[in-house]
Amino acid sequence: PSTLKITQLGKQLSEFPIEPEAARTLLAGHALGVADDVIVVVALLATENIFMQTKGNHESSDRCKIQFAKSVGDHVTLLHIYQAYDRQPGHSKKQWCQSNGLNIRQLQKAEDIMTQLRDLLRVTKNREGGVGFEVKNTAEENFADNDKLRRAFCCGYFLHAAYFEPKLQMYRTLIGNQPVHLHPSSVIFTMTKKKPQLCLFNSMVQTTRKYMKDVIVVRSEWISEAAPKFFQSTKI
């Protein structure tokens, strides 16, 4: 008989109806005090594209993305778009989405996911032993909330890190050293002339090249802290 047993953390991750990386990110967000922000971003990434792609709406979507774009990446940009949507009065939300080229059905779907994740996190917190997921404190005490959000995603998606290689003007994955490129839909692709040294991606698509989608800028120490045993022999 097998002696392998699922860990307490593994049990907690399995209770969330999202991929384990996203669930781990959510628990890290709770530990860092930004669970609500993480829930919003995880839910938006779990839905289909919130930006309308039809010919008539494409320009509005592009303007919206430019208006709310944050140089640290797509996750923070999505958060700011949702916060602006959430501030609209109920009767104005549909018109606001139309003006900004956003798919209100996908946003409403994301809100359903947010409600479910908040309820599940509440159950986990109230259970004996609580969440039990800790994030190592660093010397930097004055973290902005956006930094905490990005740190939380490092805890869940540390295997999805990629570093920029200046000589070749391209990215390579930290694990496997595979050549990858920024997807043109990423705000980092259009906003930053100087490519960030290290980034994290949620997904990858492949055509003639491998493209990173849903990308954020991160720091090497966040990656190392997220999985110290895993990266102890890897230079970041």
PDB file of C-alpha atoms in Angstrom:
ATOM      1  CA  PRO A   1       0.000   0.000   0.000  1.00  0.00           C
ATOM      2  CA  SER A   2       1.147   3.530  -0.763  1.00  0.00           C
ATOM      3  CA  THR A   3       2.399   5.632   2.148  1.00  0.00           C
ATOM      4  CA  LEU A   4       1.908   8.901   0.264  1.00  0.00           C
ATOM      5  CA  LYS A   5      -0.568  11.245   1.908  1.00  0.00           C
ATOM      6  CA  ILE A   6      -1.987  14.556   0.785  1.00  0.00           C
ATOM      7  CA  THR A   7      -0.700  17.453   2.878  1.00  0.00           C
ATOM      8  CA  GLN A   8      -2.904  19.859   4.792  1.00  0.00           C
ATOM      9  CA  LEU A   9      -2.100  22.525   2.201  1.00  0.00           C
ATOM     10  CA  GLY A  10      -2.976  20.090  -0.578  1.00  0.00           C
ATOM     11  CA  LYS A  11      -6.361  19.441   1.029  1.00  0.00           C
ATOM     12  CA  GLN A  12      -7.060  23.158   1.218  1.00  0.00           C
ATOM     13  CA  LEU A  13      -6.068  23.737  -2.399  1.00  0.00           C
ATOM     14  CA  SER A  14      -8.302  20.906  -3.586  1.00  0.00           C
ATOM     15  CA  GLU A  15     -11.364  22.557  -2.038  1.00  0.00           C
ATOM     16  CA  PHE A  16     -11.206  25.514  -4.431  1.00  0.00           C
ATOM     17  CA  PRO A  17     -12.757  25.016  -7.915  1.00  0.00           C
ATOM     18  CA  ILE A  18      -9.743  26.619  -9.587  1.00  0.00           C
ATOM     19  CA  GLU A  19      -6.330  25.363 -10.636  1.00  0.00           C
ATOM     20  CA  PRO A  20      -3.951  24.657  -7.715  1.00  0.00           C
ATOM     21  CA  GLU A  21      -1.645  27.534  -8.682  1.00  0.00           C
ATOM     22  CA  ALA A  22      -4.545  29.981  -8.441  1.00  0.00           C
ATOM     23  CA  ALA A  23      -5.718  28.493  -5.128  1.00  0.00           C
ATOM     24  CA  ARG A  24      -2.206  28.778  -3.678  1.00  0.00           C
ATOM     25  CA  THR A  25      -2.106  32.396  -4.871  1.00  0.00           C
ATOM     26  CA  LEU A  26      -5.390  33.039  -3.071  1.00  0.00           C
ATOM     27  CA  LEU A  27      -4.082  31.636   0.226  1.00  0.00           C
ATOM     28  CA  ALA A  28      -0.916  33.719  -0.161  1.00  0.00           C
ATOM     29  CA  GLY A  29      -3.069  36.787  -0.820  1.00  0.00           C
ATOM     30  CA  HIS A  30      -4.909  36.107   2.433  1.00  0.00           C
ATOM     31  CA  ALA A  31      -1.609  35.835   4.305  1.00  0.00           C
ATOM     32  CA  LEU A  32      -0.435  39.134   2.794  1.00  0.00           C
ATOM     33  CA  GLY A  33      -3.703  40.934   3.522  1.00  0.00           C
ATOM     34  CA  VAL A  34      -4.807  41.372  -0.104  1.00  0.00           C
ATOM     35  CA  ALA A  35      -7.199  38.445  -0.488  1.00  0.00           C
ATOM     36  CA  ASP A  36      -9.951  40.601  -2.017  1.00  0.00           C
ATOM     37  CA  ASP A  37      -7.661  41.919  -4.766  1.00  0.00           C
ATOM     38  CA  VAL A  38      -6.348  38.436  -5.521  1.00  0.00           C
ATOM     39  CA  ILE A  39      -9.882  37.049  -5.706  1.00  0.00           C
ATOM     40  CA  VAL A  40     -10.830  39.728  -8.253  1.00  0.00           C
ATOM     41  CA  VAL A  41      -7.837  39.003 -10.489  1.00  0.00           C
ATOM     42  CA  VAL A  42      -8.099  35.209 -10.215  1.00  0.00           C
ATOM     43  CA  ALA A  43     -11.799  35.390 -11.126  1.00  0.00           C
ATOM     44  CA  LEU A  44     -11.176  37.673 -14.115  1.00  0.00           C
ATOM     45  CA  LEU A  45      -8.434  35.370 -15.399  1.00  0.00           C
ATOM     46  CA  ALA A  46     -10.741  32.355 -14.968  1.00  0.00           C
ATOM     47  CA  THR A  47     -13.314  33.815 -17.361  1.00  0.00           C
ATOM     48  CA  GLU A  48     -13.100  34.355 -21.083  1.00  0.00           C
ATOM     49  CA  ASN A  49     -11.657  37.607 -22.403  1.00  0.00           C
ATOM     50  CA  ILE A  50     -13.449  40.568 -20.792  1.00  0.00           C
ATOM     51  CA  PHE A  51     -12.429  42.753 -23.749  1.00  0.00           C
ATOM     52  CA  MET A  52     -14.796  42.782 -26.722  1.00  0.00           C
ATOM     53  CA  GLN A  53     -13.028  41.574 -29.850  1.00  0.00           C
ATOM     54  CA  THR A  54     -15.617  42.382 -32.494  1.00  0.00           C
ATOM     55  CA  LYS A  55     -14.708  44.938 -35.139  1.00  0.00           C
ATOM     56  CA  GLY A  56     -16.991  47.628 -33.777  1.00  0.00           C
ATOM     57  CA  ASN A  57     -15.721  47.305 -30.196  1.00  0.00           C
ATOM     58  CA  HIS A  58     -12.039  46.654 -30.732  1.00  0.00           C
ATOM     59  CA  GLU A  59     -11.009  50.330 -30.650  1.00  0.00           C
ATOM     60  CA  SER A  60     -12.981  50.954 -27.448  1.00  0.00           C
ATOM     61  CA  SER A  61     -11.313  47.935 -25.825  1.00  0.00           C
ATOM     62  CA  ASP A  62      -7.880  49.185 -26.820  1.00  0.00           C
ATOM     63  CA  ARG A  63      -8.612  52.643 -25.408  1.00  0.00           C
ATOM     64  CA  CYS A  64      -9.842  51.107 -22.158  1.00  0.00           C
ATOM     65  CA  LYS A  65      -6.725  49.013 -21.814  1.00  0.00           C
ATOM     66  CA  ILE A  66      -4.518  52.045 -22.455  1.00  0.00           C
ATOM     67  CA  GLN A  67      -6.475  54.180 -19.985  1.00  0.00           C
ATOM     68  CA  PHE A  68      -6.117  51.708 -17.120  1.00  0.00           C
ATOM     69  CA  ALA A  69      -2.792  50.139 -18.114  1.00  0.00           C
ATOM     70  CA  LYS A  70      -0.219  49.695 -15.362  1.00  0.00           C
ATOM     71  CA  SER A  71       3.439  49.193 -16.233  1.00  0.00           C
ATOM     72  CA  VAL A  72       3.747  46.329 -13.735  1.00  0.00           C
ATOM     73  CA  GLY A  73       1.499  44.204 -15.913  1.00  0.00           C
ATOM     74  CA  ASP A  74      -1.826  42.727 -16.853  1.00  0.00           C
ATOM     75  CA  HIS A  75      -2.996  41.518 -13.439  1.00  0.00           C
ATOM     76  CA  VAL A  76      -2.864  44.984 -11.881  1.00  0.00           C
ATOM     77  CA  THR A  77      -4.406  46.470 -15.026  1.00  0.00           C
ATOM     78  CA  LEU A  78      -7.344  44.046 -14.762  1.00  0.00           C
ATOM     79  CA  LEU A  79      -7.780  44.905 -11.095  1.00  0.00           C
ATOM     80  CA  HIS A  80      -8.005  48.629 -11.854  1.00  0.00           C
ATOM     81  CA  ILE A  81     -10.480  48.047 -14.690  1.00  0.00           C
ATOM     82  CA  TYR A  82     -12.733  45.997 -12.417  1.00  0.00           C
ATOM     83  CA  GLN A  83     -12.526  48.578  -9.622  1.00  0.00           C
ATOM     84  CA  ALA A  84     -13.656  51.271 -12.078  1.00  0.00           C
ATOM     85  CA  TYR A  85     -16.516  49.027 -13.256  1.00  0.00           C
ATOM     86  CA  ASP A  86     -17.517  48.278  -9.670  1.00  0.00           C
ATOM     87  CA  ARG A  87     -17.735  51.993  -8.855  1.00  0.00           C
ATOM     88  CA  GLN A  88     -20.390  52.545 -11.519  1.00  0.00           C
ATOM     89  CA  PRO A  89     -24.032  52.720 -10.336  1.00  0.00           C
ATOM     90  CA  GLY A  90     -25.953  49.555 -11.171  1.00  0.00           C
ATOM     91  CA  HIS A  91     -28.042  51.194 -13.902  1.00  0.00           C
ATOM     92  CA  SER A  92     -24.911  52.620 -15.566  1.00  0.00           C
ATOM     93  CA  LYS A  93     -22.757  49.488 -15.663  1.00  0.00           C
ATOM     94  CA  LYS A  94     -24.019  48.232 -19.031  1.00  0.00           C
ATOM     95  CA  GLN A  95     -23.487  51.578 -20.758  1.00  0.00           C
ATOM     96  CA  TRP A  96     -20.053  51.958 -19.152  1.00  0.00           C
ATOM     97  CA  CYS A  97     -19.040  48.540 -20.472  1.00  0.00           C
ATOM     98  CA  GLN A  98     -20.261  49.377 -23.970  1.00  0.00           C
ATOM     99  CA  SER A  99     -18.325  52.643 -23.952  1.00  0.00           C
ATOM    100  CA  ASN A 100     -15.166  50.850 -22.867  1.00  0.00           C
ATOM    101  CA  GLY A 101     -15.471  47.803 -25.106  1.00  0.00           C
ATOM    102  CA  LEU A 102     -15.951  45.415 -22.189  1.00  0.00           C
ATOM    103  CA  ASN A 103     -18.056  42.266 -22.099  1.00  0.00           C
ATOM    104  CA  ILE A 104     -20.497  42.748 -19.218  1.00  0.00           C
ATOM    105  CA  ARG A 105     -21.531  39.074 -19.282  1.00  0.00           C
ATOM    106  CA  GLN A 106     -17.951  37.985 -18.628  1.00  0.00           C
ATOM    107  CA  LEU A 107     -17.627  40.545 -15.842  1.00  0.00           C
ATOM    108  CA  GLN A 108     -20.837  39.258 -14.254  1.00  0.00           C
ATOM    109  CA  LYS A 109     -19.559  35.703 -14.600  1.00  0.00           C
ATOM    110  CA  ALA A 110     -16.334  36.779 -12.874  1.00  0.00           C
ATOM    111  CA  GLU A 111     -18.388  38.301 -10.044  1.00  0.00           C
ATOM    112  CA  ASP A 112     -20.133  34.958  -9.503  1.00  0.00           C
ATOM    113  CA  ILE A 113     -16.702  33.317  -9.211  1.00  0.00           C
ATOM    114  CA  MET A 114     -15.598  36.048  -6.778  1.00  0.00           C
ATOM    115  CA  THR A 115     -18.584  35.331  -4.532  1.00  0.00           C
ATOM    116  CA  GLN A 116     -17.853  31.601  -4.573  1.00  0.00           C
ATOM    117  CA  LEU A 117     -14.160  32.096  -3.768  1.00  0.00           C
ATOM    118  CA  ARG A 118     -14.911  34.508  -0.906  1.00  0.00           C
ATOM    119  CA  ASP A 119     -17.348  31.991   0.603  1.00  0.00           C
ATOM    120  CA  LEU A 120     -14.833  29.143   0.312  1.00  0.00           C
ATOM    121  CA  LEU A 121     -12.043  31.233   1.821  1.00  0.00           C
ATOM    122  CA  ARG A 122     -14.341  32.160   4.717  1.00  0.00           C
ATOM    123  CA  VAL A 123     -15.038  28.465   5.361  1.00  0.00           C
ATOM    124  CA  THR A 124     -11.306  27.712   5.279  1.00  0.00           C
ATOM    125  CA  LYS A 125     -10.528  30.540   7.724  1.00  0.00           C
ATOM    126  CA  ASN A 126     -13.227  29.421  10.176  1.00  0.00           C
ATOM    127  CA  ARG A 127     -12.106  25.793  10.160  1.00  0.00           C
ATOM    128  CA  GLU A 128      -9.902  24.550  12.995  1.00  0.00           C
ATOM    129  CA  GLY A 129      -6.321  25.397  12.177  1.00  0.00           C
ATOM    130  CA  GLY A 130      -7.377  28.231   9.861  1.00  0.00           C
ATOM    131  CA  VAL A 131      -5.641  28.852   6.561  1.00  0.00           C
ATOM    132  CA  GLY A 132      -2.193  27.924   7.853  1.00  0.00           C
ATOM    133  CA  PHE A 133      -0.388  29.414   4.868  1.00  0.00           C
ATOM    134  CA  GLU A 134       2.399  31.847   5.652  1.00  0.00           C
ATOM    135  CA  VAL A 135       4.458  34.164   3.489  1.00  0.00           C
ATOM    136  CA  LYS A 136       7.939  35.035   4.681  1.00  0.00           C
ATOM    137  CA  ASN A 137       8.319  38.615   5.861  1.00  0.00           C
ATOM    138  CA  THR A 138      10.966  40.641   4.089  1.00  0.00           C
ATOM    139  CA  ALA A 139      12.930  43.707   5.139  1.00  0.00           C
ATOM    140  CA  GLU A 140      10.685  45.853   2.961  1.00  0.00           C
ATOM    141  CA  GLU A 141       7.851  46.864   5.258  1.00  0.00           C
ATOM    142  CA  ASN A 142       6.268  49.474   3.032  1.00  0.00           C
ATOM    143  CA  PHE A 143       4.936  47.205   0.341  1.00  0.00           C
ATOM    144  CA  ALA A 144       2.258  48.765  -1.827  1.00  0.00           C
ATOM    145  CA  ASP A 145      -0.870  46.651  -2.260  1.00  0.00           C
ATOM    146  CA  ASN A 146       0.067  46.067  -5.911  1.00  0.00           C
ATOM    147  CA  ASP A 147       3.407  44.651  -4.740  1.00  0.00           C
ATOM    148  CA  LYS A 148       1.609  42.319  -2.346  1.00  0.00           C
ATOM    149  CA  LEU A 149      -0.679  41.197  -5.155  1.00  0.00           C
ATOM    150  CA  ARG A 150       2.318  40.378  -7.331  1.00  0.00           C
ATOM    151  CA  ARG A 151       4.053  38.594  -4.456  1.00  0.00           C
ATOM    152  CA  ALA A 152       0.952  36.454  -3.957  1.00  0.00           C
ATOM    153  CA  PHE A 153       1.049  35.392  -7.612  1.00  0.00           C
ATOM    154  CA  CYS A 154       4.722  34.489  -7.202  1.00  0.00           C
ATOM    155  CA  CYS A 155       3.652  32.044  -4.471  1.00  0.00           C
ATOM    156  CA  GLY A 156       1.279  30.307  -6.852  1.00  0.00           C
ATOM    157  CA  TYR A 157       2.950  30.645 -10.241  1.00  0.00           C
ATOM    158  CA  PHE A 158       6.685  30.555  -9.461  1.00  0.00           C
ATOM    159  CA  LEU A 159       7.115  27.818 -12.081  1.00  0.00           C
ATOM    160  CA  HIS A 160       5.885  30.307 -14.688  1.00  0.00           C
ATOM    161  CA  ALA A 161       8.758  32.754 -14.332  1.00  0.00           C
ATOM    162  CA  ALA A 162      10.781  34.031 -17.282  1.00  0.00           C
ATOM    163  CA  TYR A 163      13.884  36.223 -17.451  1.00  0.00           C
ATOM    164  CA  PHE A 164      14.945  38.613 -20.195  1.00  0.00           C
ATOM    165  CA  GLU A 165      18.098  37.829 -22.147  1.00  0.00           C
ATOM    166  CA  PRO A 166      19.408  41.177 -23.499  1.00  0.00           C
ATOM    167  CA  LYS A 167      21.817  39.703 -26.048  1.00  0.00           C
ATOM    168  CA  LEU A 168      19.047  37.768 -27.788  1.00  0.00           C
ATOM    169  CA  GLN A 169      16.334  40.350 -26.984  1.00  0.00           C
ATOM    170  CA  MET A 170      13.970  37.622 -25.811  1.00  0.00           C
ATOM    171  CA  TYR A 171      12.722  35.865 -22.695  1.00  0.00           C
ATOM    172  CA  ARG A 172      13.584  32.400 -21.439  1.00  0.00           C
ATOM    173  CA  THR A 173      11.674  30.414 -18.846  1.00  0.00           C
ATOM    174  CA  LEU A 174      13.439  30.026 -15.521  1.00  0.00           C
ATOM    175  CA  ILE A 175      12.524  26.347 -15.555  1.00  0.00           C
ATOM    176  CA  GLY A 176      13.610  24.607 -18.756  1.00  0.00           C
ATOM    177  CA  ASN A 177      15.246  27.676 -20.312  1.00  0.00           C
ATOM    178  CA  GLN A 178      12.662  27.693 -23.122  1.00  0.00           C
ATOM    179  CA  PRO A 179      12.504  30.747 -25.412  1.00  0.00           C
ATOM    180  CA  VAL A 180       9.244  32.666 -24.934  1.00  0.00           C
ATOM    181  CA  HIS A 181       7.857  36.002 -26.074  1.00  0.00           C
ATOM    182  CA  LEU A 182       5.438  38.598 -24.725  1.00  0.00           C
ATOM    183  CA  HIS A 183       2.007  38.283 -26.297  1.00  0.00           C
ATOM    184  CA  PRO A 184       0.999  41.506 -28.114  1.00  0.00           C
ATOM    185  CA  SER A 185      -2.156  41.676 -25.965  1.00  0.00           C
ATOM    186  CA  SER A 186      -0.082  42.254 -22.827  1.00  0.00           C
ATOM    187  CA  VAL A 187       0.157  45.838 -21.577  1.00  0.00           C
ATOM    188  CA  ILE A 188       3.863  45.210 -20.973  1.00  0.00           C
ATOM    189  CA  PHE A 189       4.311  44.623 -24.707  1.00  0.00           C
ATOM    190  CA  THR A 190       3.022  48.086 -25.561  1.00  0.00           C
ATOM    191  CA  MET A 191       3.948  50.123 -22.460  1.00  0.00           C
ATOM    192  CA  THR A 192       7.554  49.317 -21.714  1.00  0.00           C
ATOM    193  CA  LYS A 193      10.380  50.189 -24.079  1.00  0.00           C
ATOM    194  CA  LYS A 194      12.891  48.542 -21.776  1.00  0.00           C
ATOM    195  CA  LYS A 195      11.835  44.966 -21.181  1.00  0.00           C
ATOM    196  CA  PRO A 196      11.426  43.975 -17.501  1.00  0.00           C
ATOM    197  CA  GLN A 197      14.206  41.720 -16.274  1.00  0.00           C
ATOM    198  CA  LEU A 198      11.896  39.163 -14.691  1.00  0.00           C
ATOM    199  CA  CYS A 199       8.215  38.426 -15.200  1.00  0.00           C
ATOM    200  CA  LEU A 200       5.562  35.858 -14.453  1.00  0.00           C
ATOM    201  CA  PHE A 201       2.911  34.549 -16.836  1.00  0.00           C
ATOM    202  CA  ASN A 202      -0.391  32.805 -16.176  1.00  0.00           C
ATOM    203  CA  SER A 203      -0.675  30.955 -19.465  1.00  0.00           C
ATOM    204  CA  MET A 204       1.117  30.328 -22.713  1.00  0.00           C
ATOM    205  CA  VAL A 205      -0.093  30.058 -26.299  1.00  0.00           C
ATOM    206  CA  GLN A 206       1.878  28.632 -29.172  1.00  0.00           C
ATOM    207  CA  THR A 207       1.814  29.452 -32.871  1.00  0.00           C
ATOM    208  CA  THR A 208       5.169  29.609 -34.623  1.00  0.00           C
ATOM    209  CA  ARG A 209       6.477  30.916 -31.267  1.00  0.00           C
ATOM    210  CA  LYS A 210       5.567  30.467 -27.617  1.00  0.00           C
ATOM    211  CA  TYR A 211       3.841  33.545 -26.222  1.00  0.00           C
ATOM    212  CA  MET A 212       3.311  34.463 -22.573  1.00  0.00           C
ATOM    213  CA  LYS A 213      -0.181  35.743 -21.757  1.00  0.00           C
ATOM    214  CA  ASP A 214      -1.386  37.581 -18.644  1.00  0.00           C
ATOM    215  CA  VAL A 215       2.029  38.778 -17.556  1.00  0.00           C
ATOM    216  CA  ILE A 216       3.256  40.707 -14.504  1.00  0.00           C
ATOM    217  CA  VAL A 217       6.618  42.126 -13.545  1.00  0.00           C
ATOM    218  CA  VAL A 218       8.143  40.499 -10.436  1.00  0.00           C
ATOM    219  CA  ARG A 219      11.348  40.590  -8.405  1.00  0.00           C
ATOM    220  CA  SER A 220      13.864  37.784  -8.060  1.00  0.00           C
ATOM    221  CA  GLU A 221      13.627  37.793  -4.255  1.00  0.00           C
ATOM    222  CA  TRP A 222       9.871  37.204  -4.453  1.00  0.00           C
ATOM    223  CA  ILE A 223      10.433  34.123  -6.593  1.00  0.00           C
ATOM    224  CA  SER A 224      13.162  32.819  -4.282  1.00  0.00           C
ATOM    225  CA  GLU A 225      10.997  33.386  -1.202  1.00  0.00           C
ATOM    226  CA  ALA A 226       8.024  31.658  -2.826  1.00  0.00           C
ATOM    227  CA  ALA A 227       9.913  28.372  -3.247  1.00  0.00           C
ATOM    228  CA  PRO A 228      13.317  28.552  -1.509  1.00  0.00           C
ATOM    229  CA  LYS A 229      13.992  24.815  -1.664  1.00  0.00           C
ATOM    230  CA  PHE A 230      13.084  24.672  -5.328  1.00  0.00           C
ATOM    231  CA  PHE A 231      15.284  27.583  -6.373  1.00  0.00           C
ATOM    232  CA  GLN A 232      18.214  27.128  -3.962  1.00  0.00           C
ATOM    233  CA  SER A 233      20.376  25.725  -6.767  1.00  0.00           C
ATOM    234  CA  THR A 234      18.982  27.984  -9.482  1.00  0.00           C
ATOM    235  CA  LYS A 235      20.428  31.408 -10.142  1.00  0.00           C
ATOM    236  CA  ILE A 236      17.678  33.971 -10.637  1.00  0.00           C
TER     237      ILE A 236
END
